Coordinates of C-alpha atoms and ligand atoms in Angstrom, one line a residue:
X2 CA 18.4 0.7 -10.6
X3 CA 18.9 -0.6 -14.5
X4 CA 15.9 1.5 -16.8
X5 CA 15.1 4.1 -13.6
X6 CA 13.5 7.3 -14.8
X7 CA 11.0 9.4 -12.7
X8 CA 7.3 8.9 -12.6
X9 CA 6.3 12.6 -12.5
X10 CA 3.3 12.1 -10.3
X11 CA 4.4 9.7 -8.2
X12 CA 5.2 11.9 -5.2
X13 CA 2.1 13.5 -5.8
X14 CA 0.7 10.1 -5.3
X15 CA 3.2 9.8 -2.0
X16 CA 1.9 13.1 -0.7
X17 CA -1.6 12.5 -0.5
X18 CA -1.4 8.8 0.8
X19 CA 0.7 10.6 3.8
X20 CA -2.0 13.1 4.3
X21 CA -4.9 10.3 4.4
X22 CA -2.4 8.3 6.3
X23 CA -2.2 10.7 9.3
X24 CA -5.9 11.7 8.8
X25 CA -7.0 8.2 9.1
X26 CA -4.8 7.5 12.1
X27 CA -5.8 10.9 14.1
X28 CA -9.7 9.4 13.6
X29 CA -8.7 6.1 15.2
X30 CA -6.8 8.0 18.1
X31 CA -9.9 10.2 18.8
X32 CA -12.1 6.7 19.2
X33 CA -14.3 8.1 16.1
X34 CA -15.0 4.4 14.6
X35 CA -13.7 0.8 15.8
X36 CA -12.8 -0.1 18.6
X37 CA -15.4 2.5 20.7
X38 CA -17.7 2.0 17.4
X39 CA -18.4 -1.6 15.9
X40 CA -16.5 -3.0 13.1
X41 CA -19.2 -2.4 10.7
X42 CA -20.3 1.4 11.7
X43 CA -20.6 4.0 9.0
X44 CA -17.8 5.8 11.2
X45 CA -15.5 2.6 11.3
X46 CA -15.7 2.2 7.0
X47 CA -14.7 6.0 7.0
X48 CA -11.8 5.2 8.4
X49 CA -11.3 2.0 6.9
X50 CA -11.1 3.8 3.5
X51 CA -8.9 6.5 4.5
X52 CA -6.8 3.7 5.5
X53 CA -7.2 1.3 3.0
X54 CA -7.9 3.2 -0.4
X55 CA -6.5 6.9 0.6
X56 CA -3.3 5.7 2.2
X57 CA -2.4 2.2 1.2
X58 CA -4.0 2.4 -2.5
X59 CA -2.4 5.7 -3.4
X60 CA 0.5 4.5 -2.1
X61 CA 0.8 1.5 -3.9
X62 CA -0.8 3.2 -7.3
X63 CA 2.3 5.8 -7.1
X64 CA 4.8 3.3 -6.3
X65 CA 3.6 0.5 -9.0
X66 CA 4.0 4.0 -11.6
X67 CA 7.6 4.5 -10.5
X68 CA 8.4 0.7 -10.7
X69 CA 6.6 -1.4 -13.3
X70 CA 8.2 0.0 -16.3
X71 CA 11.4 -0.9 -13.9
X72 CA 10.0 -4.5 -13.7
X73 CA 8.5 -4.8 -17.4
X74 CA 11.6 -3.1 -18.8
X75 CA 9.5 -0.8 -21.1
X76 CA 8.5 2.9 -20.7
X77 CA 5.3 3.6 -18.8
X78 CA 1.9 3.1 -20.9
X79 CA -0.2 6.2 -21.4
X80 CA 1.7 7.9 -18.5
X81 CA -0.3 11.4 -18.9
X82 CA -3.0 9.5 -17.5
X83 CA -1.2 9.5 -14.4
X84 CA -2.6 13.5 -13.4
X85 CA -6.5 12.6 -14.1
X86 CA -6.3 9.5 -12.5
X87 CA -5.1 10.6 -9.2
X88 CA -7.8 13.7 -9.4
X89 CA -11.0 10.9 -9.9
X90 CA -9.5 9.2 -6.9
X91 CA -9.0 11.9 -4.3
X92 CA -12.4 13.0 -5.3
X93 CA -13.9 10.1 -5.4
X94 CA -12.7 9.0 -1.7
X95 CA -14.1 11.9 -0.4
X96 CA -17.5 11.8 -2.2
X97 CA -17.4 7.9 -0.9
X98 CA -16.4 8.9 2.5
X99 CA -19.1 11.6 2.4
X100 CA -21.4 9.1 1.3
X101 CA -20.7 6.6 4.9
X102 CA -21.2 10.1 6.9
X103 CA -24.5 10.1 5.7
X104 CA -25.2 6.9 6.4
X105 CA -24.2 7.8 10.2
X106 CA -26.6 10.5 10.0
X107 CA -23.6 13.7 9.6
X108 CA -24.8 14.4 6.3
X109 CA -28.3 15.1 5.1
X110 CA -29.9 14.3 1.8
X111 CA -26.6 12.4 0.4
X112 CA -28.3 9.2 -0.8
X113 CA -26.2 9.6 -4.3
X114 CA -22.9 10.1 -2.2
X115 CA -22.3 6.5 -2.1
X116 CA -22.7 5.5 -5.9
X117 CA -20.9 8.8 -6.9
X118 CA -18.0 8.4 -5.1
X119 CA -17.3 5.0 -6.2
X120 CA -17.9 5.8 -9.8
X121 CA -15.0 8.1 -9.7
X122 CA -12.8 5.8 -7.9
X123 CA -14.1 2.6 -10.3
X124 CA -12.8 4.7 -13.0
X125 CA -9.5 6.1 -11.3
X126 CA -8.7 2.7 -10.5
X127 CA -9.6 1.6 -14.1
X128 CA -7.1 4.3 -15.0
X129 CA -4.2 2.7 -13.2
X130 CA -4.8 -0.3 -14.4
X131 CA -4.6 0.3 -17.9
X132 CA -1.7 2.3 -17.6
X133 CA 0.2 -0.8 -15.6
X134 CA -1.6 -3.5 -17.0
X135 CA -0.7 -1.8 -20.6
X136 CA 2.8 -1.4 -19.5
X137 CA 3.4 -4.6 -18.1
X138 CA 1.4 -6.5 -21.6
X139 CA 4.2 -4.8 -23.4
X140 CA 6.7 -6.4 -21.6
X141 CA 9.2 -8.5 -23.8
X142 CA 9.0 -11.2 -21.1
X143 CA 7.3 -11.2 -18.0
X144 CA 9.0 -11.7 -15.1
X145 CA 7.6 -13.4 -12.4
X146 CA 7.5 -10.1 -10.1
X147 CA 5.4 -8.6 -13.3
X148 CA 3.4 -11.9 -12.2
X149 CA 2.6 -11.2 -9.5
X150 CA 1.4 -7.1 -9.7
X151 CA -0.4 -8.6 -12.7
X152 CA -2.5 -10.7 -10.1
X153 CA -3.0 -7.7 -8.2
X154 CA -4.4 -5.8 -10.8
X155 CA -7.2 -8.5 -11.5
X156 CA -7.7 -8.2 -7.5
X157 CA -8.1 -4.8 -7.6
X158 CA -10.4 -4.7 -10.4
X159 CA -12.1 -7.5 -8.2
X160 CA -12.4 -4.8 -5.1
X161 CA -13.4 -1.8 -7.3
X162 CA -16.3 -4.0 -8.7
X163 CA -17.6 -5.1 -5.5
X164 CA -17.5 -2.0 -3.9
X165 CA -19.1 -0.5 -6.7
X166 CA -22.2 -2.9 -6.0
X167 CA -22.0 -2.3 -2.6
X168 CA -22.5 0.9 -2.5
X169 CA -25.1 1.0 -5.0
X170 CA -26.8 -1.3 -2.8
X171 CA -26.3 1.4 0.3
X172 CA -27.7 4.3 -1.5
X173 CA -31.3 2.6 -2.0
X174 CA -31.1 4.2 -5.7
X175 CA -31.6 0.8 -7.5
X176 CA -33.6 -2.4 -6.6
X177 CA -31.1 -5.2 -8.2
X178 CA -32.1 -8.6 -6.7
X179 CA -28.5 -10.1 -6.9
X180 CA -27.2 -7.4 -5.0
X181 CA -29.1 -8.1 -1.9
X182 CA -27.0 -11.3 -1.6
X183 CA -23.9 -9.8 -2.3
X184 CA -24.1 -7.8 0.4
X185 CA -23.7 -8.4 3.4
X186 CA -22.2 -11.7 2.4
X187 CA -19.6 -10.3 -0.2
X188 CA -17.9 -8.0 1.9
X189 CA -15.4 -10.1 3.6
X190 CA -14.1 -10.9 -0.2
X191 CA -14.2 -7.4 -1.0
X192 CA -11.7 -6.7 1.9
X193 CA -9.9 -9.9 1.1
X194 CA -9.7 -9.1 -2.4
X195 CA -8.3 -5.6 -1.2
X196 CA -5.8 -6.4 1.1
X197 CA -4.6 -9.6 0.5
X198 CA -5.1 -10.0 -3.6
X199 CA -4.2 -6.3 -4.4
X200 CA -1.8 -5.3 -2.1
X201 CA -0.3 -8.2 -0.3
X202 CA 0.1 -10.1 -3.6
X203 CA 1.9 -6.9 -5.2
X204 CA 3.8 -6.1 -2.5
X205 CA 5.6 -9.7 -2.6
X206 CA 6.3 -9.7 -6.3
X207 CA 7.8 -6.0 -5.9
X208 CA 9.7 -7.5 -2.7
X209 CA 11.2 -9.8 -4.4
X210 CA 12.6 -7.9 -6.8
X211 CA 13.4 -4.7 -4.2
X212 CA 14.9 -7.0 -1.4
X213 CA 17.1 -8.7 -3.9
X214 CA 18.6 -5.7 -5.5
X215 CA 19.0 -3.7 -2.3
X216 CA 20.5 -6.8 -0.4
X217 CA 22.8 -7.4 -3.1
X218 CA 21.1 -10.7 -3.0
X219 CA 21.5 -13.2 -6.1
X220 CA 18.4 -12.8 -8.2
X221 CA 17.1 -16.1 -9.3
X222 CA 13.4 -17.9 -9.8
X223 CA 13.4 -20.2 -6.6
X224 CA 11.0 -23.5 -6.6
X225 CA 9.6 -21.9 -4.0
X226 CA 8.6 -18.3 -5.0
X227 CA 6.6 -20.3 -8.6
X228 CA 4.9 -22.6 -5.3
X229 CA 4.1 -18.8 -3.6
X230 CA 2.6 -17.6 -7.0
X231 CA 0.8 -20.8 -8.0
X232 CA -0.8 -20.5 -4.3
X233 CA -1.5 -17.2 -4.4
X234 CA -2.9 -17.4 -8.0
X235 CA -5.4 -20.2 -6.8
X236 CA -6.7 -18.4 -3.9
X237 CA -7.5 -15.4 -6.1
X238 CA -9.3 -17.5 -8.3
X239 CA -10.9 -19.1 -5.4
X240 CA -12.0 -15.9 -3.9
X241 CA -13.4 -14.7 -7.8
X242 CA -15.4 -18.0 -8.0
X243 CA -17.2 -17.5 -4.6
X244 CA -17.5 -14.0 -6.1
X245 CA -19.6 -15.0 -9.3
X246 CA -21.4 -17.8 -7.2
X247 CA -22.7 -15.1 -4.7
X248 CA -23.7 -12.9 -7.7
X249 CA -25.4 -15.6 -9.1
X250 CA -27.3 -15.7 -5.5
X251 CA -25.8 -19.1 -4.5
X252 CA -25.0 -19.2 -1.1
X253 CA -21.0 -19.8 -1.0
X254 CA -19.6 -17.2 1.7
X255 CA -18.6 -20.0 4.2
X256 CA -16.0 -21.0 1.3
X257 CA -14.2 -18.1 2.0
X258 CA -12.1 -20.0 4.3
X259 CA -10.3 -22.0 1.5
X260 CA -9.0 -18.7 -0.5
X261 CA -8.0 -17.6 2.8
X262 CA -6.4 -21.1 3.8
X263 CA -4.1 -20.6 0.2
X264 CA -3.4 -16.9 1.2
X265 CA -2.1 -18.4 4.5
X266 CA -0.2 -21.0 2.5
X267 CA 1.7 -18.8 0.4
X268 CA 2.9 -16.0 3.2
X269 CA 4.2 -18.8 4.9
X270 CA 6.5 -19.6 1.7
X271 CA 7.1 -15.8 1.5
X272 CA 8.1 -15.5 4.9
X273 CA 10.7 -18.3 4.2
X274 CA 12.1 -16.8 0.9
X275 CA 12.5 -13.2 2.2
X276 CA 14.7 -15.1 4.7
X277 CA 16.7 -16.8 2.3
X278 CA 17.2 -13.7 0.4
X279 CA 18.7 -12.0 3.8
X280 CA 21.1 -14.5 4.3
X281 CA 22.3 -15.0 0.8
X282 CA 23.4 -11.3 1.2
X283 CA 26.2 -9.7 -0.1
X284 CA 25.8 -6.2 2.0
X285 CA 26.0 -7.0 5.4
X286 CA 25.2 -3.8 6.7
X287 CA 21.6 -3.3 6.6
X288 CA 19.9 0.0 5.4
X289 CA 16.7 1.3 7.7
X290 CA 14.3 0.2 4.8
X291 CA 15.9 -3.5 4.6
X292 CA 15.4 -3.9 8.3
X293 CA 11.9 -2.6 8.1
X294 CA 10.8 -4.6 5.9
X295 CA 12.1 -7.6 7.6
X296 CA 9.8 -6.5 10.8
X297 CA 6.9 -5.7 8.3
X298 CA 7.9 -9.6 7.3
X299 CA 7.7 -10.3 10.9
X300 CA 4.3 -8.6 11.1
X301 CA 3.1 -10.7 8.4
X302 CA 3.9 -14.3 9.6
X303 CA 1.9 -12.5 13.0
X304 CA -0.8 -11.8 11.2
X305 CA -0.9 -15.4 9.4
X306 CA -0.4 -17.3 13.0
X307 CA -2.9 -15.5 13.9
X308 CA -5.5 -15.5 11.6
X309 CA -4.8 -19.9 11.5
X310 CA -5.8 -19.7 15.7
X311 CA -8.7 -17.6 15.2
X312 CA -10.3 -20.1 12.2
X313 CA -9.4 -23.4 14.6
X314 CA -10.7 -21.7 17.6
X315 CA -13.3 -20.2 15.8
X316 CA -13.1 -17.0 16.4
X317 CA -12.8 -15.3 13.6
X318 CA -15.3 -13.1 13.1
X319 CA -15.4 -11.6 16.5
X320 CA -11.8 -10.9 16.0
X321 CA -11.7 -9.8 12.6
X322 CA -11.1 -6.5 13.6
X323 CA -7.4 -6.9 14.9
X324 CA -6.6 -9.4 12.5
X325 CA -7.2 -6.5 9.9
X326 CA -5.1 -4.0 12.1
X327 CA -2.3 -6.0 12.3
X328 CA -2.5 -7.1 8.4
X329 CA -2.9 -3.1 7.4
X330 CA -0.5 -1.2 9.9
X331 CA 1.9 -3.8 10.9
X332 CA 2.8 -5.8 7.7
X333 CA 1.7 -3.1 5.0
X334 CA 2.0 0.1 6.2
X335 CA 5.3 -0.7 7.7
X336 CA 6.5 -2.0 4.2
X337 CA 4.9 1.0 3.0
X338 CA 6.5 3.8 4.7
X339 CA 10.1 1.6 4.8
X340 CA 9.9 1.9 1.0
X341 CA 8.4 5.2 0.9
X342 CA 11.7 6.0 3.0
X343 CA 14.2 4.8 0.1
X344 CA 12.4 5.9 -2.9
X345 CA 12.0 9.1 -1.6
X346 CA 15.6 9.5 -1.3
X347 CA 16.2 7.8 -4.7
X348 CA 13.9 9.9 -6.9
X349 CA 15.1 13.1 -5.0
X350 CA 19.0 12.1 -5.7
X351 CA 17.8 10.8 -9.4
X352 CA 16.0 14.1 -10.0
X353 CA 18.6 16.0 -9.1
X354 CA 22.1 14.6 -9.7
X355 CA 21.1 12.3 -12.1
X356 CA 21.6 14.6 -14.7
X357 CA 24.9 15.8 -13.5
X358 CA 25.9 12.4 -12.5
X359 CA 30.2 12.0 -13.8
X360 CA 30.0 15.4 -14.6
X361 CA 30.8 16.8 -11.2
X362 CA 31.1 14.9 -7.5
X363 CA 27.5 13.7 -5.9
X364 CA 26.7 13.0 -2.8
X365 CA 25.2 9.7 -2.3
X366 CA 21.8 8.7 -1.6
X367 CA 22.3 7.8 1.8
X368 CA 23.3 11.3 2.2
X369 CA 19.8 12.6 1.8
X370 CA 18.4 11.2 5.1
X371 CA 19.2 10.8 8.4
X372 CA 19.0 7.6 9.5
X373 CA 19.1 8.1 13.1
X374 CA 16.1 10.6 13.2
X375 CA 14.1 8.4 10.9
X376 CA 14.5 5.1 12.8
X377 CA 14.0 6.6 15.8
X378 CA 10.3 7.1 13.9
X379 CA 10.0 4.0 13.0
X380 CA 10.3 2.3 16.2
X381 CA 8.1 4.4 17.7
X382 CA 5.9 3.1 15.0
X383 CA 6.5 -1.0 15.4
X384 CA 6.0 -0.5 19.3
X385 CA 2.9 1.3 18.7
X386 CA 1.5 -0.8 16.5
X387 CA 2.4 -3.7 18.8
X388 CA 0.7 -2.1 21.6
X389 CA -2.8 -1.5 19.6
X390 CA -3.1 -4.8 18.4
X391 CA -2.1 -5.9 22.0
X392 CA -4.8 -3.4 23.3
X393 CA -7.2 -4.4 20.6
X394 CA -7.2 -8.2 21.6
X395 CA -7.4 -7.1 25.5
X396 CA -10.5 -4.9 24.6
X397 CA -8.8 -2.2 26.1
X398 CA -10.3 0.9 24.0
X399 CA -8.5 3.7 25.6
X400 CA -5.1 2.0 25.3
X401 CA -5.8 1.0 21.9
X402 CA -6.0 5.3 21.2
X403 CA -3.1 6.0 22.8
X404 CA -1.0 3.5 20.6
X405 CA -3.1 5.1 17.7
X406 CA -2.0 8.8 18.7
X407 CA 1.8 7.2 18.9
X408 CA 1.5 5.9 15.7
X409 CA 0.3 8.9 14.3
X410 CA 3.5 10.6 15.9
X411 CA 5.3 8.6 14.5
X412 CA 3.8 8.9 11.4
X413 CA 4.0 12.7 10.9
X414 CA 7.4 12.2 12.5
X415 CA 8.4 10.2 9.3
X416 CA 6.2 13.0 6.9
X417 CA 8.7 15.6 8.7
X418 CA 12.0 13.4 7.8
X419 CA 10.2 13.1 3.6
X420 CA 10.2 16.5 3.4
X421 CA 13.7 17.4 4.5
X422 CA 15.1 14.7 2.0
X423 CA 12.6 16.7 -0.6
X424 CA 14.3 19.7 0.6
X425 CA 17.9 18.6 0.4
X426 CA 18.1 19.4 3.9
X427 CA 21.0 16.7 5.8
X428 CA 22.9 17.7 2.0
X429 CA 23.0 21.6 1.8
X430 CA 23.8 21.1 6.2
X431 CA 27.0 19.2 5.3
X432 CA 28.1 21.7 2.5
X433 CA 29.5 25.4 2.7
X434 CA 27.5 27.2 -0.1
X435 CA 24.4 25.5 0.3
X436 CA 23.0 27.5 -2.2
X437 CA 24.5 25.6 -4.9
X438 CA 21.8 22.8 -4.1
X439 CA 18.7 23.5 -5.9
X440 CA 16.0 21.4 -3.8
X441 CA 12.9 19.8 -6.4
X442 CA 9.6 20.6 -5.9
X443 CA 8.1 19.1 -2.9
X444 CA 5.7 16.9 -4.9
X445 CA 4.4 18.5 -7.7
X446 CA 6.2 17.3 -11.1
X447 CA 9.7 19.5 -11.5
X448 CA 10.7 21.0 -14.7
X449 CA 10.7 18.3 -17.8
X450 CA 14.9 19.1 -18.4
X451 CA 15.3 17.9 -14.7
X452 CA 12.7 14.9 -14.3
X453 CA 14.4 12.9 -17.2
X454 CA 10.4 11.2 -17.7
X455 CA 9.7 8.0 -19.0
Ligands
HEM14 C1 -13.6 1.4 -5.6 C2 -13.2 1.4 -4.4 C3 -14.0 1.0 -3.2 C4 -15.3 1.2 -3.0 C5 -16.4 1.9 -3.9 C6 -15.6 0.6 -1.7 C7 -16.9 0.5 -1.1 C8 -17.2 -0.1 0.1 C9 -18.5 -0.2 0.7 C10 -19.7 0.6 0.2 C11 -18.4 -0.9 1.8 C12 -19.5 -1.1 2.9 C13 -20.1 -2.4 2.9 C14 -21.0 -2.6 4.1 O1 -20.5 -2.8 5.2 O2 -22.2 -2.4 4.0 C15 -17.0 -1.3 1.9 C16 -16.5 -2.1 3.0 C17 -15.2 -2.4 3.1 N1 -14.1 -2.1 2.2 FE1 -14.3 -1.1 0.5 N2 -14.5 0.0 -1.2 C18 -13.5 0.3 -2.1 C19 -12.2 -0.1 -2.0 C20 -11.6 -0.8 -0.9 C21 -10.3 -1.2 -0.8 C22 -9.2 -1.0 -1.9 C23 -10.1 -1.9 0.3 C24 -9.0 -2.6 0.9 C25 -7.8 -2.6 0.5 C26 -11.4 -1.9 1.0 C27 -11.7 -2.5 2.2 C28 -13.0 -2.6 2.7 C29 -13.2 -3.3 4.0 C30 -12.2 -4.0 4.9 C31 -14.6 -3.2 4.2 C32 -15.4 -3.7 5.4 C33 -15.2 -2.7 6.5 C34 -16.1 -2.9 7.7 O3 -17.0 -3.8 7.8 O4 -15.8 -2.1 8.7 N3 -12.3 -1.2 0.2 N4 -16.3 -0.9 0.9

């Protein structure tokens, strides 16, 4: 990977999405929120940010450290930033997730919970920004990938803010008229500008570049990834329009549909170019991570037919619920943990071969994992999703938690497999002195000779 050098806390990053990942997933499977509990319980948007900010958001953040400067061509920007950053975060999740336990009654005389958490995680996120954003400014030329995460940021920026209000809103600390129009009616941006600005929009720009260079695809600007951008760049804009409308206490959340409508619009195109990019492929043999992201893929164009049915049958809101399921676990999570899978393996090999690399033989980095045991995970995981959503849209709850407990299997199943590639394990079983093989640190930063940093 041309300009590859380790982002020391991205593991770090990696290891406590995991954890949140499987705590988030063992709530669902015990029926704590939705679907025993209504989309919009105190339990349900405990989970929902274990999910959405613990798993997915520290995932992405570590990932989008490891590969901007990759993207941008430049060293990271202010990269011991990296450290504090993840701190405000973890704590602020908690103190947010503290916060919603109060508001279910768990938690007594916590009405500052709320506003305290997010300040931490405003500021995390602000962190992260800067140090991409920064990094991705000082880019010689921006590729259209670097497009594309730079959308994301503003869509993050655009979810920290509004959870910031909401939750000031919650805690009953401050009477702010506009507020009390931005919520309830904001929150359906706030998700979309989560999940579909942030991380859908970053994780096309960074599949493009990933799927290309893993596929031995040719790398080109097609007509039709500048039509996915210009859509998904008008949608946003769309979506932070309605935004400042409703802030200025217009009524404008029924035009949610046409941001939406874009976001539709340009997965569609997606879908199409990852396909082209599979069959313009010079390595025919595909890796586990290449043929789970063409099933997250899958997931996604799901999730898009899906969400079109529920608008023309109307039935969106009632159903809002799955569609979110199947837009978190199927497309992203799966993307997630497929990539999670190979850079894993790649920062373990880079950190520790790298700097021996010509001067003595190296195993490769399909050495460090076995691909057997982990796909055996990750089908576990795509029929379990499958089943939930299934389960979800038949209303059958206790269905639904068993699919959930699967995918949690599955999930620490995959945790299990990280850790032996940490460890060196399938390397130092294939040699004789397997002592020779000094494993990294599990997720902490190693020593600064061996992680040749930014
Ligand atoms: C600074 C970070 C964040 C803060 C402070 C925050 C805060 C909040 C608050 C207070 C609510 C409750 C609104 C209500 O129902 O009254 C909420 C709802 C929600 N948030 Fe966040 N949020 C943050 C980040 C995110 C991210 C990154 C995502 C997705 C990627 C997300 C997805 C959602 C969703 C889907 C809901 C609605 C859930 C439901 O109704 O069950 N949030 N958020």
């Amino acid at each position: 990977m041309p300009g590859a050098s380790i982002s020391r806390w991205t593991l770090s990053y990696f290891a406590a999405s995991l954890v949140f990942l499987i705590l988030g997933q063992v709530l669902l499977a015990a029926g704590f929120g939705y679907p025993v509990l209504p989309v919009e319980a105190p339990e349900t948007l405990v989970i929902v940010h274990l999910i959405a900010v613990g798993w997915l958001g520290f995932l992405f953040c570590g990932a989008l450290l490891q590969f901007v400067p990759v993207l941008a061509a430049t060293p990271l920007r202010w990269p011991s930033l990296a450290a504090p950053a993840l701190i405000l975060l973890i704590a602020g999740l908690l103190l947010l997730c503290c916060g919603f336990l109060h508001l279910a009654g768990y938690v007594e005389h916590g009405p500052v919970l709320l506003p305290a958490g997010a300040t931490l995680l405003a500021v995390g996120f602000g962190l992260i920004t800067t140090m991409i954003g920064g990094t991705l400014l000082r880019a010689e030329t921006m590729s259209l990938s670097g497009k594309f995460v730079g959308l994301g940021l503003l869509s993050l920026v655009a979810t920290a803010l509004l959870g910031f209000a909401f939750a000031l809103e919650l805690s009953g600390l401050v009477a702010i008229e506009q507020l009390h129009t931005l919520l309830p009616s904001g929150i359906s941006l706030h998700a979309f500008f989560g999940l579909v600005g942030w991380m859908s929009v970053s994780a096309f720009g960074v599949s493009y570049r990933l799927l290309t260079m893993f596929l031995l695809s040719p790398e080109m600007e097609r007509r039709t990834t500048r039509a996915v951008f210009a859509l998904v760049a008008s949608s946003i804009a769309a979506a932070g329009i309605i935004a400042l409308a409703l802030s200025f206490g217009r009524d404008a959340a029924a035009s949610i549909y046409l941001p939406i409508l874009l976001a539709a619009g340009a997965g569609l195109v997606f879908g199409y170019d990852v396909m082209t990019i599979y069959r313009a492929r010079k390595r025919k043999t595909l890796e586990l991570n290449n043929m789970t992201s063409a099933m997250a893929v899958a997931f996604l164009m799901l999730a898009i037919l899906l969400s079109l049915f529920l608008l023309l049958t109307g039935q969106l809101e009632d159903r809002i619920g799955t569609l979110l399921y199947l837009i978190t676990f199927g497309w992203l999570s799966l993307l997630g943990l497929g990539q999670l899978y190979k850079i894993v393996a790649f920062m373990t090999w880079l950190e520790c071969y790298g700097p021996v690399l010509g001067r003595r033989p190296v195993p490769k980095v399909q050495e460090l994992v076995c691909e057997s045991r982990g796909s055996a995970c990750f089908y576990l995981y795509v029929v379990a999703v499958t089943a939930a959503v299934v389960a979800l849209l038949l209303g059958a709850t206790s269905a639904f938690q068993i699919a959930a407990l699967a995918q949690t299997v599955a999930a620490i199943g995959l945790s299990i497999e990280l850790v032996r590639t940490r460890h060196l394990f399938y390397v130092r079983a294939g040699q004789d002195e397997p002592e020779a093989e000094r494993p990294p640190p599990l997720f902490l930063p190693g020593s600064l000779e061996r992680s040749s940093h930014q």
